[in-house]
Amino acid sequence: MEILLVDDHRSVVEGTKMLIESEPDMKVTIETDVYYVSDVVRLKKFDVMLFDLYMPNTNGADLTRKVLEYVPDAVILIYSGFDIAPHFNLLMESGVSGFIAKTSTREQLIQAIRCAARKEAIVPMQLLKQLRRQEIVVAGDTENEKTTITPEEEKLLRELAKGKSNKDISKTLMISQRSLEYSLTELFQKLHVSSRVEVIKKAKSLGILPTEDLV
């Protein structure tokens, strides 16, 4: 497994290289100058790349964007000694595949690299708790058809699944009954159903509603 480690601190990368290469199937290439990274990734294929978050003249997010222009399928982990929580959205938007702290044990570091190589992500627990789904995309009735369920529609589905009346749902969601009726009509059309029973059944089959939410 070929790994690229980008960090401007030579002592850090040398130590990390030794830790990683204690695994017989892992080989690490070190780059301490961000200006050479673009050339390196174009000349050699890497299974996983580890970028420091803060480096002279750039940061992990900007470097990730630049590398993905040359290698769109690159698997990049942010390897940092700083709290990445304040930058989480920025980093995700840049295209990173995961995070690993420099304070991690050798076992945690190796596990993160192996998971990344399998296209699996390891997310720190404190970050995982901050994640919020903005919308749900589900497969439609025909091949290649996609249906997007908004957070508001997901809430509506959950209220419907509780067997509440339109009046009670409108109070809970703090919308007028007329607005609720419009929302129901749009939701029925999205999911190609014509009744409450059908929409709940369809939501369950698509995985939008877990079984325990159904009555």
mmCIF file of C-alpha atoms in Angstrom:
data_model
loop_
_atom_site.group_PDB
_atom_site.id
_atom_site.type_symbol
_atom_site.label_atom_id
_atom_site.label_comp_id
_atom_site.label_asym_id
_atom_site.label_seq_id
_atom_site.Cartn_x
_atom_site.Cartn_y
_atom_site.Cartn_z
ATOM 1 C CA MET A 1 0.000 0.000 0.000
ATOM 2 C CA GLU A 2 1.449 3.346 -1.081
ATOM 3 C CA ILE A 3 0.908 6.280 1.281
ATOM 4 C CA LEU A 4 1.769 9.956 0.834
ATOM 5 C CA LEU A 5 2.430 11.951 4.001
ATOM 6 C CA VAL A 6 2.469 15.746 3.673
ATOM 7 C CA ASP A 7 3.622 17.776 6.690
ATOM 8 C CA ASP A 8 6.107 20.623 7.018
ATOM 9 C CA HIS A 9 7.521 19.254 10.297
ATOM 10 C CA ARG A 10 10.319 16.869 9.337
ATOM 11 C CA SER A 11 10.566 15.252 12.791
ATOM 12 C CA VAL A 12 6.826 14.525 12.775
ATOM 13 C CA VAL A 13 6.787 12.918 9.344
ATOM 14 C CA GLU A 14 9.880 10.837 10.018
ATOM 15 C CA GLY A 15 8.343 9.471 13.202
ATOM 16 C CA THR A 16 4.992 8.843 11.531
ATOM 17 C CA LYS A 17 6.711 7.149 8.586
ATOM 18 C CA MET A 18 8.405 4.714 10.985
ATOM 19 C CA LEU A 19 5.101 3.932 12.699
ATOM 20 C CA ILE A 20 3.287 3.262 9.453
ATOM 21 C CA GLU A 21 6.077 1.274 7.823
ATOM 22 C CA SER A 22 6.116 -1.088 10.793
ATOM 23 C CA GLU A 23 3.296 -2.635 8.769
ATOM 24 C CA PRO A 24 4.981 -4.885 6.156
ATOM 25 C CA ASP A 25 2.549 -3.950 3.375
ATOM 26 C CA MET A 26 2.788 -0.160 3.799
ATOM 27 C CA LYS A 27 5.258 2.176 2.125
ATOM 28 C CA VAL A 28 5.354 5.908 2.928
ATOM 29 C CA THR A 29 6.486 8.767 0.689
ATOM 30 C CA ILE A 30 7.221 12.007 2.574
ATOM 31 C CA GLU A 31 6.744 15.527 1.237
ATOM 32 C CA THR A 32 7.446 18.560 3.438
ATOM 33 C CA ASP A 33 7.051 21.228 0.736
ATOM 34 C CA VAL A 34 3.448 21.739 -0.368
ATOM 35 C CA TYR A 35 4.576 23.226 -3.676
ATOM 36 C CA TYR A 36 5.843 19.810 -4.808
ATOM 37 C CA VAL A 37 2.728 17.837 -3.844
ATOM 38 C CA SER A 38 0.940 18.377 -7.177
ATOM 39 C CA ASP A 39 3.913 16.987 -9.087
ATOM 40 C CA VAL A 40 4.279 14.044 -6.719
ATOM 41 C CA VAL A 41 0.635 12.915 -7.056
ATOM 42 C CA ARG A 42 0.785 13.183 -10.841
ATOM 43 C CA LEU A 43 3.907 11.051 -11.053
ATOM 44 C CA LYS A 44 2.908 8.305 -8.624
ATOM 45 C CA LYS A 45 -0.338 6.656 -7.518
ATOM 46 C CA PHE A 46 -1.077 6.556 -3.793
ATOM 47 C CA ASP A 47 -3.699 4.460 -2.034
ATOM 48 C CA VAL A 48 -4.072 6.955 0.823
ATOM 49 C CA MET A 49 -2.765 10.478 1.426
ATOM 50 C CA LEU A 50 -2.318 12.139 4.834
ATOM 51 C CA PHE A 51 -2.259 15.942 4.924
ATOM 52 C CA ASP A 52 -1.450 18.146 7.893
ATOM 53 C CA LEU A 53 -4.138 20.753 8.608
ATOM 54 C CA TYR A 54 -1.924 23.824 9.062
ATOM 55 C CA MET A 55 1.093 24.288 6.796
ATOM 56 C CA PRO A 56 3.020 27.315 5.509
ATOM 57 C CA ASN A 57 1.277 29.025 2.576
ATOM 58 C CA THR A 58 -1.680 26.617 2.567
ATOM 59 C CA ASN A 59 -3.910 24.351 4.657
ATOM 60 C CA GLY A 60 -5.218 20.823 4.407
ATOM 61 C CA ALA A 61 -8.525 21.883 2.830
ATOM 62 C CA ASP A 62 -6.978 23.957 0.038
ATOM 63 C CA LEU A 63 -4.330 21.321 -0.656
ATOM 64 C CA THR A 64 -7.054 18.662 -0.844
ATOM 65 C CA ARG A 65 -8.975 20.665 -3.437
ATOM 66 C CA LYS A 66 -5.838 21.146 -5.502
ATOM 67 C CA VAL A 67 -4.876 17.473 -5.428
ATOM 68 C CA LEU A 68 -8.404 16.346 -6.328
ATOM 69 C CA GLU A 69 -8.159 18.430 -9.494
ATOM 70 C CA TYR A 70 -5.335 16.132 -10.624
ATOM 71 C CA VAL A 71 -6.495 12.922 -8.942
ATOM 72 C CA PRO A 72 -10.322 13.021 -8.592
ATOM 73 C CA ASP A 73 -10.490 9.666 -6.791
ATOM 74 C CA ALA A 74 -7.730 10.456 -4.276
ATOM 75 C CA VAL A 75 -8.361 9.265 -0.720
ATOM 76 C CA ILE A 76 -7.175 12.027 1.611
ATOM 77 C CA LEU A 77 -7.100 12.054 5.421
ATOM 78 C CA ILE A 78 -6.432 15.148 7.513
ATOM 79 C CA TYR A 79 -3.694 14.261 10.010
ATOM 80 C CA SER A 80 -3.632 17.016 12.599
ATOM 81 C CA GLY A 81 -2.667 17.835 16.144
ATOM 82 C CA PHE A 82 -5.317 20.566 16.308
ATOM 83 C CA ASP A 83 -9.062 20.382 16.908
ATOM 84 C CA ILE A 84 -10.644 20.069 13.471
ATOM 85 C CA ALA A 85 -14.234 20.537 14.718
ATOM 86 C CA PRO A 86 -14.368 24.285 13.863
ATOM 87 C CA HIS A 87 -13.270 23.461 10.323
ATOM 88 C CA PHE A 88 -15.332 20.292 9.848
ATOM 89 C CA ASN A 89 -17.761 21.629 7.211
ATOM 90 C CA LEU A 90 -14.976 23.333 5.274
ATOM 91 C CA LEU A 91 -12.905 20.163 5.242
ATOM 92 C CA MET A 92 -15.810 17.955 4.163
ATOM 93 C CA GLU A 93 -16.659 20.371 1.352
ATOM 94 C CA SER A 94 -13.047 20.261 0.191
ATOM 95 C CA GLY A 95 -13.349 16.516 -0.385
ATOM 96 C CA VAL A 96 -11.403 14.904 2.462
ATOM 97 C CA SER A 97 -12.201 11.282 3.243
ATOM 98 C CA GLY A 98 -11.605 11.323 6.991
ATOM 99 C CA PHE A 99 -9.550 12.515 9.939
ATOM 100 C CA ILE A 100 -6.894 11.149 12.244
ATOM 101 C CA ALA A 101 -5.319 12.926 15.224
ATOM 102 C CA LYS A 102 -1.563 13.061 15.658
ATOM 103 C CA THR A 103 -2.140 11.980 19.251
ATOM 104 C CA SER A 104 -3.613 8.676 18.035
ATOM 105 C CA THR A 105 -1.922 5.409 18.846
ATOM 106 C CA ARG A 106 -0.099 3.448 16.162
ATOM 107 C CA GLU A 107 -2.995 1.003 16.046
ATOM 108 C CA GLN A 108 -5.515 3.813 15.520
ATOM 109 C CA LEU A 109 -3.375 5.356 12.799
ATOM 110 C CA ILE A 110 -3.004 2.074 10.932
ATOM 111 C CA GLN A 111 -6.706 1.316 11.302
ATOM 112 C CA ALA A 112 -7.647 4.729 9.895
ATOM 113 C CA ILE A 113 -5.380 4.216 6.880
ATOM 114 C CA ARG A 114 -6.697 0.720 6.174
ATOM 115 C CA CYS A 115 -10.309 1.882 6.491
ATOM 116 C CA ALA A 116 -9.651 4.803 4.148
ATOM 117 C CA ALA A 117 -8.091 2.458 1.586
ATOM 118 C CA ARG A 118 -11.337 0.431 1.692
ATOM 119 C CA LYS A 119 -13.323 3.654 1.112
ATOM 120 C CA GLU A 120 -14.567 3.551 4.699
ATOM 121 C CA ALA A 121 -14.452 6.564 7.012
ATOM 122 C CA ILE A 122 -13.537 6.851 10.676
ATOM 123 C CA VAL A 123 -15.099 9.944 12.257
ATOM 124 C CA PRO A 124 -14.196 11.082 15.792
ATOM 125 C CA MET A 125 -17.147 10.607 18.166
ATOM 126 C CA GLN A 126 -17.365 14.287 19.070
ATOM 127 C CA LEU A 127 -17.740 15.123 15.378
ATOM 128 C CA LEU A 128 -20.211 12.348 14.719
ATOM 129 C CA LYS A 129 -22.516 13.807 17.350
ATOM 130 C CA GLN A 130 -22.502 17.121 15.494
ATOM 131 C CA LEU A 131 -23.566 15.642 12.172
ATOM 132 C CA ARG A 132 -27.032 16.468 10.927
ATOM 133 C CA ARG A 133 -28.717 15.143 7.813
ATOM 134 C CA GLN A 134 -29.781 18.027 5.610
ATOM 135 C CA GLU A 135 -31.825 15.926 3.233
ATOM 136 C CA ILE A 136 -32.404 12.298 2.311
ATOM 137 C CA VAL A 137 -31.925 11.020 -1.231
ATOM 138 C CA VAL A 138 -33.690 7.760 -1.996
ATOM 139 C CA ALA A 139 -34.075 5.643 -5.092
ATOM 140 C CA GLY A 140 -37.255 6.148 -7.107
ATOM 141 C CA ASP A 141 -39.533 3.630 -8.764
ATOM 142 C CA THR A 142 -37.500 3.453 -11.951
ATOM 143 C CA GLU A 143 -33.786 2.958 -12.549
ATOM 144 C CA ASN A 144 -31.685 6.109 -12.079
ATOM 145 C CA GLU A 145 -34.662 7.966 -10.556
ATOM 146 C CA LYS A 146 -33.856 9.798 -7.334
ATOM 147 C CA THR A 147 -36.208 11.387 -4.822
ATOM 148 C CA THR A 148 -35.071 14.008 -2.310
ATOM 149 C CA ILE A 149 -36.823 14.160 1.052
ATOM 150 C CA THR A 150 -36.281 17.412 2.954
ATOM 151 C CA PRO A 151 -35.910 17.613 6.757
ATOM 152 C CA GLU A 152 -39.417 19.146 6.928
ATOM 153 C CA GLU A 153 -40.880 16.244 4.943
ATOM 154 C CA GLU A 154 -39.079 13.747 7.159
ATOM 155 C CA LYS A 155 -40.662 15.389 10.234
ATOM 156 C CA LEU A 156 -44.054 15.235 8.537
ATOM 157 C CA LEU A 157 -43.597 11.542 7.808
ATOM 158 C CA ARG A 158 -42.734 10.857 11.432
ATOM 159 C CA GLU A 159 -45.875 12.650 12.606
ATOM 160 C CA LEU A 160 -47.984 10.728 10.094
ATOM 161 C CA ALA A 161 -46.459 7.494 11.349
ATOM 162 C CA LYS A 162 -47.732 8.339 14.855
ATOM 163 C CA GLY A 163 -51.280 8.352 13.511
ATOM 164 C CA LYS A 164 -51.890 12.018 14.294
ATOM 165 C CA SER A 165 -54.670 14.053 12.678
ATOM 166 C CA ASN A 166 -53.927 16.943 10.317
ATOM 167 C CA LYS A 167 -54.967 19.349 13.044
ATOM 168 C CA ASP A 168 -52.544 17.866 15.574
ATOM 169 C CA ILE A 169 -49.718 17.680 13.035
ATOM 170 C CA SER A 170 -50.166 21.305 12.003
ATOM 171 C CA LYS A 171 -49.899 22.325 15.678
ATOM 172 C CA THR A 172 -46.789 20.213 16.221
ATOM 173 C CA LEU A 173 -45.056 21.505 13.100
ATOM 174 C CA MET A 174 -46.392 25.023 13.659
ATOM 175 C CA ILE A 175 -47.838 25.405 10.166
ATOM 176 C CA SER A 176 -51.371 26.089 8.967
ATOM 177 C CA GLN A 177 -53.620 23.186 7.998
ATOM 178 C CA ARG A 178 -53.716 24.522 4.451
ATOM 179 C CA SER A 179 -49.899 24.500 4.276
ATOM 180 C CA LEU A 180 -49.945 20.998 5.703
ATOM 181 C CA GLU A 181 -52.340 19.846 3.011
ATOM 182 C CA TYR A 182 -50.077 21.293 0.320
ATOM 183 C CA SER A 183 -47.079 19.546 1.897
ATOM 184 C CA LEU A 184 -48.953 16.253 2.024
ATOM 185 C CA THR A 185 -49.947 16.532 -1.621
ATOM 186 C CA GLU A 186 -46.362 17.227 -2.662
ATOM 187 C CA LEU A 187 -45.064 14.364 -0.521
ATOM 188 C CA PHE A 188 -47.633 11.946 -1.985
ATOM 189 C CA GLN A 189 -46.567 12.984 -5.484
ATOM 190 C CA LYS A 190 -42.882 12.559 -4.693
ATOM 191 C CA LEU A 191 -43.391 9.046 -3.397
ATOM 192 C CA HIS A 192 -46.099 8.156 -5.972
ATOM 193 C CA VAL A 193 -48.763 7.278 -3.416
ATOM 194 C CA SER A 194 -52.316 8.466 -2.756
ATOM 195 C CA SER A 195 -52.966 7.887 0.940
ATOM 196 C CA ARG A 196 -51.446 8.109 4.423
ATOM 197 C CA VAL A 197 -51.207 4.344 4.721
ATOM 198 C CA GLU A 198 -49.388 4.096 1.407
ATOM 199 C CA VAL A 199 -46.973 6.926 2.148
ATOM 200 C CA ILE A 200 -45.973 5.379 5.501
ATOM 201 C CA LYS A 201 -45.536 1.977 3.864
ATOM 202 C CA LYS A 202 -43.440 3.529 1.083
ATOM 203 C CA ALA A 203 -41.322 5.512 3.565
ATOM 204 C CA LYS A 204 -40.638 2.306 5.471
ATOM 205 C CA SER A 205 -39.663 0.401 2.327
ATOM 206 C CA LEU A 206 -37.261 3.208 1.343
ATOM 207 C CA GLY A 207 -35.674 3.290 4.778
ATOM 208 C CA ILE A 208 -36.809 6.832 5.540
ATOM 209 C CA LEU A 209 -38.791 5.652 8.549
ATOM 210 C CA PRO A 210 -37.402 3.013 10.894
ATOM 211 C CA THR A 211 -39.851 0.269 11.821
ATOM 212 C CA GLU A 212 -40.252 1.452 15.409
ATOM 213 C CA ASP A 213 -41.732 4.741 14.166
ATOM 214 C CA LEU A 214 -44.632 2.977 12.511
ATOM 215 C CA VAL A 215 -47.995 2.405 14.180
#
